[in-house]
Amino acid sequence: MRITKAEFTRRRKALMDVMEPDSIAIVPAAPERTRSRDTEYLYRQDSDFFYLTGFHEPEAVLALIPGREHGEFVLFCRDRDPEREIWDGYRAGPEGACREYGADDAFPIDDIDDILPGLLEGRDRVYYAMGKDANFDRQVMEWVNAIRAKVRSGATPPGEFLDLSHFLHDNRLYKSAAEARVMAEAGEISARAHARAMRYCQPGVMEYQLEAEILHEFAMAGARHPAYSTIVGGGKNGCVLHYIDNSAALKAGDLVLIDAGCELEGYAADITRTFPVNGAFSPEQRALYEIVLAAQDAATAILKPGTHWNEPHEVSVRVITEGLLQLGLLEGELETLIADGAYRRFYMHRIGHWLGMDVHDVGDYKVGGEWRVLEPGMVMTVEPGIYVSPDDEQVAKKWRGIGIRIEDDVLITKDGCEVLTNTVPKSVAAIEALMAQAALERDA
Ligand code: GLY
Ligand code: MN
Ligand code: MN
């Protein structure tokens, strides 16, 4: 594990430090989900639960109880079961939860209805992620009602319910040095995967074959799963922002847009590259590509502590609008086009998002009604794009169906920023050189 036990302990302590007196926080593990009949989707632990415990198993609940005499970190989990373990593998069990994960106290999940009301009893406030999972909401209320039913025997049910997400997600937004290292590694693996797909690409290759190249590189590096469904869109498919069919053949003369990132020990990378299927940009593709790249460079150049969240977006809007105006895809006066949002026809998303354990990571973008100011430890994507709809009859035919996005992952540092994913070729010259070299090696 790249994140140490001590770091998990620090995370729990940081959360408990901001909890109100006489409170308890309850965080459930992610449920298992059926894919079809008796097969399940690959299990992925809930990010909040994993952030606080490092515990991988389903059917578990964390209770954090600051000041509890018999231990503040309580874990409910599946009991050991030699019979089930023959089929499904090792379970930590309550003993393992204490021994391996540092729980102060642990109980079988089957006993939770008997034990948890006792832990809630006498606590004034309950923190949990309200409204995220209807089943869990109901369960919490049942535990509270079990105490309410005993008020005449002197039981005191909690009176306040507070949303846990606010504090927890603010903590998750600031990455520690260890988290930044894992994210840099996820970025490097993903960068290698993109370069691999570029080398493999040639006309006639299927979109899913580029996806397979990407996933192979992830898995061979020990990052067995992508952080989100891989997008491989050739030609006009690149204009569909979250295209995941990946079923078409790639054609000479088209671009291909790949948006893919691995998940490494719970942390996501998120990279997009767009390159010509036959290894050479056409003049139109190149002209639009240079605008997107200039927008990305300009936005990245201002990332440092003190920059507010919306600034890089505004910078990218200006560069893209100017570029589209110069090429004649937009007509009018620059400031008016920006003020009217005319660019949205071609650039309809924002510059990026927080990145961390989730690809669209947690954390507020505004604080007190104002855009958040960047601070060291935050990680975000920078991903401007231009997408000319194949059906846009307001532009000359030669531009239609070109979709371009360039996306990198950026860590805000003490005095600026560090791009975690810049080992994938990005300039027109570097992409064409890599693809020409790969074609030579194929033909040799
Ligand atoms: N891969 C999803 C995104 O770029 O936001
Ligand atoms: Mn992204
Ligand atoms: Mn992406």
XYZ file of C-alpha atoms and ligand atoms in Angstrom:
451
model
C 0.000 0.000 0.000
C 1.329 3.401 -0.980
C -0.752 5.179 1.663
C 0.483 4.217 5.126
C -1.622 3.167 8.103
C -0.403 6.296 9.869
C -1.905 8.420 7.110
C -5.292 6.708 7.441
C -5.099 7.395 11.184
C -4.309 11.066 10.513
C -7.342 11.320 8.214
C -9.685 9.961 10.872
C -8.180 12.278 13.452
C -8.530 15.305 11.156
C -12.201 14.511 10.716
C -12.801 13.863 14.415
C -11.058 17.159 15.258
C -13.733 19.148 13.425
C -16.709 17.111 14.612
C -18.949 18.761 17.224
C -18.693 17.470 20.824
C -20.723 14.360 21.697
C -21.099 13.272 18.118
C -20.684 10.153 16.013
C -19.972 9.753 12.293
C -21.292 6.754 10.372
C -19.944 5.826 6.940
C -21.090 2.712 5.043
C -19.023 0.705 2.562
C -20.286 0.674 -1.033
C -22.941 -1.979 -1.730
C -22.228 -4.790 -4.174
C -24.232 -4.428 -7.372
C -25.679 -7.141 -9.570
C -24.573 -7.047 -13.191
C -26.738 -9.908 -14.386
C -28.363 -12.842 -12.617
C -25.665 -14.042 -10.176
C -22.699 -12.059 -11.442
C -21.745 -8.783 -9.920
C -20.100 -5.624 -11.203
C -16.526 -5.434 -10.174
C -16.559 -4.177 -6.611
C -15.283 -0.665 -5.981
C -15.149 0.583 -2.407
C -16.876 3.869 -1.596
C -14.257 6.634 -1.784
C -15.197 8.254 1.545
C -15.163 4.910 3.331
C -11.851 3.913 1.774
C -10.290 7.316 2.492
C -10.987 6.831 6.195
C -10.274 3.100 6.569
C -8.215 1.643 3.703
C -10.648 -1.295 3.998
C -11.563 -2.999 0.700
C -14.418 -5.294 1.651
C -18.134 -4.755 1.055
C -20.726 -5.144 3.842
C -18.959 -2.909 6.298
C -19.792 0.213 8.287
C -17.413 2.640 9.952
C -18.339 4.489 13.132
C -16.086 7.285 14.381
C -16.865 8.230 17.951
C -14.545 10.944 19.274
C -13.811 10.548 22.968
C -15.289 7.040 23.295
C -13.515 5.306 26.126
C -13.349 1.876 24.488
C -12.012 3.270 21.245
C -12.949 5.895 18.706
C -12.531 3.867 15.504
C -15.184 1.141 15.297
C -15.602 -1.105 12.282
C -18.435 -3.501 11.487
C -17.452 -6.077 8.883
C -18.171 -9.577 7.629
C -17.236 -12.377 9.969
C -14.623 -14.865 8.891
C -16.268 -17.818 7.178
C -13.982 -20.659 6.050
C -16.695 -22.053 3.777
C -17.369 -18.742 1.969
C -13.673 -17.915 1.877
C -13.040 -21.052 -0.212
C -15.262 -19.484 -2.865
C -14.737 -15.750 -2.520
C -11.395 -15.331 -0.830
C -10.016 -13.909 2.357
C -12.038 -11.778 4.751
C -10.377 -9.781 7.499
C -13.140 -10.417 10.017
C -13.444 -8.260 13.138
C -10.094 -9.490 14.464
C -8.338 -8.631 11.216
C -10.082 -5.236 11.204
C -8.308 -4.452 14.484
C -5.013 -6.156 13.677
C -4.579 -5.103 10.041
C -6.560 -1.876 9.784
C -6.061 -0.436 13.251
C -9.709 -0.463 14.353
C -10.034 0.058 18.113
C -13.069 -2.159 18.237
C -14.732 -4.311 15.573
C -17.939 -6.339 15.358
C -19.605 -8.687 12.875
C -21.827 -6.751 10.471
C -24.675 -9.163 11.274
C -24.768 -7.756 14.804
C -24.955 -4.099 13.773
C -28.669 -3.667 14.570
C -27.995 -4.777 18.123
C -24.804 -2.797 18.661
C -25.017 0.470 16.741
C -28.046 1.894 18.619
C -25.979 1.495 21.789
C -23.172 3.536 20.222
C -25.610 6.248 19.114
C -27.254 6.399 22.517
C -26.182 9.467 24.478
C -24.595 11.121 21.421
C -26.233 14.452 20.576
C -25.276 14.586 16.909
C -24.979 12.083 14.077
C -22.895 12.824 10.983
C -23.654 10.850 7.868
C -24.012 11.383 4.123
C -27.727 12.051 4.011
C -29.644 11.271 0.860
C -26.852 9.358 -0.864
C -28.336 5.906 -0.366
C -32.029 5.501 0.530
C -31.432 2.097 2.145
C -28.773 3.457 4.424
C -30.904 6.508 5.312
C -33.646 4.109 6.387
C -31.200 2.011 8.410
C -29.884 5.041 10.298
C -33.455 6.051 11.140
C -34.229 2.531 12.344
C -31.227 2.639 14.686
C -32.305 6.026 16.001
C -35.892 4.839 16.408
C -34.652 1.845 18.398
C -33.315 4.361 20.945
C -36.413 6.573 20.755
C -38.495 3.530 21.690
C -36.585 3.375 24.950
C -36.823 7.012 26.091
C -39.132 6.081 28.945
C -36.372 3.854 30.270
C -34.045 6.848 30.230
C -32.437 6.485 26.784
C -31.402 9.735 25.060
C -31.619 9.622 21.260
C -29.499 11.973 19.153
C -31.314 15.197 18.308
C -29.241 16.529 15.405
C -28.306 15.071 12.069
C -25.462 16.703 10.189
C -24.064 16.212 6.728
C -20.682 14.542 6.927
C -19.708 15.330 3.363
C -18.788 18.945 3.877
C -15.787 18.397 6.186
C -14.726 15.116 4.710
C -14.772 16.355 1.148
C -12.877 19.464 2.048
C -10.166 17.258 3.558
C -10.104 15.051 0.457
C -9.576 18.110 -1.735
C -6.114 18.742 -0.233
C -3.775 15.946 -1.263
C -0.955 14.907 1.060
C 2.559 14.299 -0.283
C 1.832 10.548 -0.394
C -1.422 11.075 -2.286
C 0.318 13.399 -4.749
C 2.926 10.683 -5.350
C 0.273 8.055 -6.079
C -1.503 10.468 -8.422
C 1.756 11.236 -10.218
C 2.283 7.501 -10.694
C -1.283 7.044 -11.968
C -0.557 9.933 -14.331
C 2.664 8.350 -15.601
C 1.028 4.982 -16.226
C -1.835 6.651 -18.060
C 0.578 8.773 -20.082
C 2.424 5.633 -21.192
C -0.908 4.085 -22.188
C -1.758 7.059 -24.414
C 1.658 6.930 -26.078
C 1.143 3.204 -26.652
C -2.220 3.837 -28.342
C -0.657 6.525 -30.540
C 2.044 4.110 -31.657
C -0.482 1.389 -32.400
C -2.886 3.586 -34.332
C -3.254 3.386 -38.106
C -6.172 3.429 -40.536
C -8.388 0.354 -40.237
C -7.718 -0.183 -36.539
C -10.939 -0.326 -34.499
C -11.668 2.165 -31.728
C -11.965 -0.737 -29.263
C -8.510 -1.925 -30.241
C -7.016 1.364 -29.101
C -9.027 0.944 -25.901
C -7.482 -2.523 -25.508
C -3.970 -1.086 -25.912
C -4.737 1.472 -23.216
C -6.184 -1.082 -20.773
C -3.269 -3.443 -21.385
C -0.763 -0.790 -20.355
C -2.801 0.051 -17.244
C -3.098 -3.564 -16.161
C 0.543 -4.424 -16.838
C 1.526 -1.603 -14.485
C -0.660 -2.980 -11.694
C -3.456 -0.451 -12.222
C -5.958 -3.095 -13.221
C -8.907 -0.831 -13.878
C -9.645 2.459 -15.564
C -10.914 5.296 -13.390
C -13.841 5.760 -15.828
C -15.008 4.230 -19.092
C -12.409 4.794 -21.780
C -13.460 7.119 -24.584
C -12.048 6.397 -28.053
C -13.797 8.468 -30.706
C -12.643 8.556 -34.315
C -13.729 11.420 -36.603
C -17.104 12.856 -35.642
C -17.352 10.469 -32.689
C -14.796 12.786 -31.092
C -17.548 15.425 -30.936
C -19.609 13.244 -28.561
C -18.173 14.278 -25.214
C -18.656 10.981 -23.390
C -18.638 8.588 -26.370
C -17.931 5.068 -25.062
C -19.281 2.827 -27.837
C -15.739 2.549 -29.205
C -17.061 0.310 -31.954
C -16.099 2.062 -35.217
C -13.165 1.590 -37.568
C -10.655 4.434 -37.636
C -10.268 6.183 -40.960
C -7.326 7.869 -42.655
C -7.894 11.627 -42.677
C -9.781 11.600 -39.346
C -8.595 12.510 -35.897
C -9.102 10.175 -32.971
C -9.838 11.474 -29.485
C -8.869 9.264 -26.532
C -9.917 10.172 -23.004
C -8.557 7.550 -20.602
C -7.002 7.305 -17.165
C -6.199 4.483 -14.810
C -7.090 4.107 -11.176
C -4.128 3.310 -8.972
C -4.769 2.375 -5.338
C -7.992 4.331 -5.421
C -6.651 7.436 -7.211
C -7.656 8.513 -10.704
C -5.756 9.917 -13.645
C -7.662 11.636 -16.460
C -5.878 12.336 -19.754
C -7.135 13.223 -23.215
C -5.100 13.285 -26.385
C -6.321 13.861 -29.929
C -4.193 12.796 -32.887
C -4.476 11.965 -36.588
C -5.325 8.355 -37.406
C -2.761 8.292 -40.236
C -0.116 10.195 -38.278
C -0.359 13.546 -40.111
C -2.657 16.484 -39.235
C -4.599 18.097 -42.100
C -4.341 21.925 -42.247
C -7.827 22.329 -40.708
C -7.190 19.794 -37.957
C -3.890 21.417 -37.201
C -5.344 24.923 -37.079
C -7.995 23.919 -34.534
C -5.545 21.745 -32.595
C -3.114 24.640 -32.162
C -5.913 26.759 -30.681
C -6.860 24.104 -28.127
C -3.216 23.594 -27.210
C -2.664 27.344 -26.849
C -5.772 27.529 -24.621
C -4.440 24.716 -22.454
C -0.988 26.295 -22.201
C -2.431 29.696 -21.300
C -4.766 28.223 -18.675
C -2.012 26.089 -17.125
C 0.401 29.035 -17.016
C -1.722 30.856 -14.434
C -2.234 27.903 -12.071
C -0.717 28.727 -8.709
C -1.892 29.406 -5.171
C -4.127 32.462 -5.208
C -5.593 31.977 -8.689
C -9.343 31.551 -8.415
C -11.162 28.571 -9.863
C -12.779 30.395 -12.765
C -9.669 32.203 -14.049
C -8.214 29.363 -16.134
C -11.638 28.818 -17.663
C -11.879 32.494 -18.598
C -8.392 32.379 -20.109
C -9.291 29.321 -22.194
C -12.520 30.961 -23.396
C -10.579 34.011 -24.597
C -7.922 32.000 -26.474
C -10.524 29.735 -28.088
C -12.829 32.597 -29.074
C -9.909 34.557 -30.562
C -8.768 31.509 -32.503
C -12.222 30.679 -33.850
C -12.666 34.305 -34.859
C -9.378 34.310 -36.750
C -10.298 31.135 -38.601
C -13.749 32.474 -39.459
C -15.741 29.901 -37.471
C -17.057 32.781 -35.379
C -17.829 36.198 -36.732
C -18.221 39.444 -34.834
C -16.446 41.386 -32.167
C -14.235 39.476 -29.699
C -15.566 40.958 -26.442
C -19.178 40.573 -27.563
C -18.624 36.959 -28.597
C -17.101 36.226 -25.188
C -19.832 38.088 -23.307
C -22.567 36.330 -25.301
C -20.998 32.898 -24.872
C -20.826 32.383 -28.664
C -17.901 29.973 -28.113
C -20.270 27.526 -26.360
C -21.355 26.183 -29.719
C -17.818 24.763 -30.019
C -16.582 24.654 -26.398
C -19.537 23.560 -24.288
C -17.833 22.300 -21.137
C -15.685 23.899 -18.511
C -11.896 23.905 -18.289
C -11.743 21.053 -15.774
C -12.642 19.607 -12.402
C -11.046 18.447 -9.171
C -9.310 15.099 -9.471
C -8.570 12.569 -6.727
C -10.154 9.335 -5.575
C -12.999 10.131 -7.936
C -12.417 11.356 -11.448
C -14.851 14.208 -10.880
C -13.616 14.573 -7.373
C -15.296 16.042 -4.335
C -14.738 19.554 -3.003
C -16.630 22.805 -3.428
C -15.861 25.072 -6.371
C -17.310 28.101 -4.623
C -16.896 29.156 -1.015
C -19.269 31.741 0.426
C -20.608 32.447 -3.045
C -17.130 33.213 -4.481
C -14.996 31.037 -6.741
C -12.548 29.034 -4.681
C -8.925 30.128 -4.612
C -6.371 27.466 -5.568
C -4.119 26.195 -2.779
C -1.169 23.799 -2.613
C -2.205 20.139 -2.683
C -5.257 20.589 -4.883
C -5.285 18.537 -8.095
C -7.365 19.523 -11.116
C -7.650 18.745 -14.789
C -7.060 21.294 -17.548
C -9.026 20.148 -20.579
C -10.133 22.703 -23.136
C -11.694 21.466 -26.357
C -13.218 22.461 -29.679
C -15.947 20.321 -31.188
C -17.445 21.268 -34.560
C -20.699 19.416 -34.979
C -20.885 17.359 -38.188
C -24.286 19.012 -38.719
C -23.212 22.628 -38.209
C -24.198 24.262 -41.468
C -23.074 27.673 -40.274
C -19.420 26.737 -40.804
C -17.564 25.696 -43.947
C -17.735 21.961 -44.600
C -14.020 21.458 -44.108
C -14.328 22.144 -40.361
C -17.304 19.877 -39.651
C -16.943 16.744 -37.544
C -13.596 17.733 -36.018
C -13.530 17.127 -32.266
C -10.446 17.960 -30.207
C -9.757 17.890 -26.473
C -6.399 18.022 -24.722
C -6.427 17.137 -21.031
C -3.750 16.976 -18.370
C -3.700 16.599 -14.601
C -2.169 19.389 -12.567
C -1.071 19.536 -8.933
C -1.006 22.980 -7.335
C 2.310 23.407 -5.506
C 3.694 25.992 -3.073
C 4.836 28.312 -5.824
C 3.046 27.214 -8.947
C 1.972 23.913 -10.339
C 3.229 20.572 -11.578
C 1.721 18.820 -14.595
C 1.488 15.144 -13.636
C 0.800 13.787 -17.111
C 3.068 15.628 -19.503
C 5.080 12.685 -20.770
C 2.532 11.986 -23.533
C 3.450 13.836 -26.738
C 1.255 16.878 -27.217
C 2.676 19.263 -29.804
C 1.809 18.603 -33.442
C 5.493 17.951 -34.174
C 5.944 15.519 -31.256
C 2.802 13.537 -32.120
C 3.700 13.298 -35.818
C 7.278 12.268 -34.954
C 6.138 9.509 -32.569
C 3.620 8.148 -35.067
C 6.101 8.281 -37.966
C 8.667 6.389 -35.891
C 6.039 3.760 -34.964
C 5.054 3.354 -38.626
C 8.715 2.833 -39.553
C 9.102 0.183 -36.869
C 5.919 -1.573 -38.041
C 7.183 -1.673 -41.617
C 10.701 -2.787 -40.706
N -13.018 11.720 -18.434
C -14.052 12.563 -17.992
C -13.644 13.956 -17.988
O -12.679 14.300 -18.641
O -14.196 14.781 -17.308
Mn -11.627 15.329 -17.059
Mn -11.128 13.040 -19.307
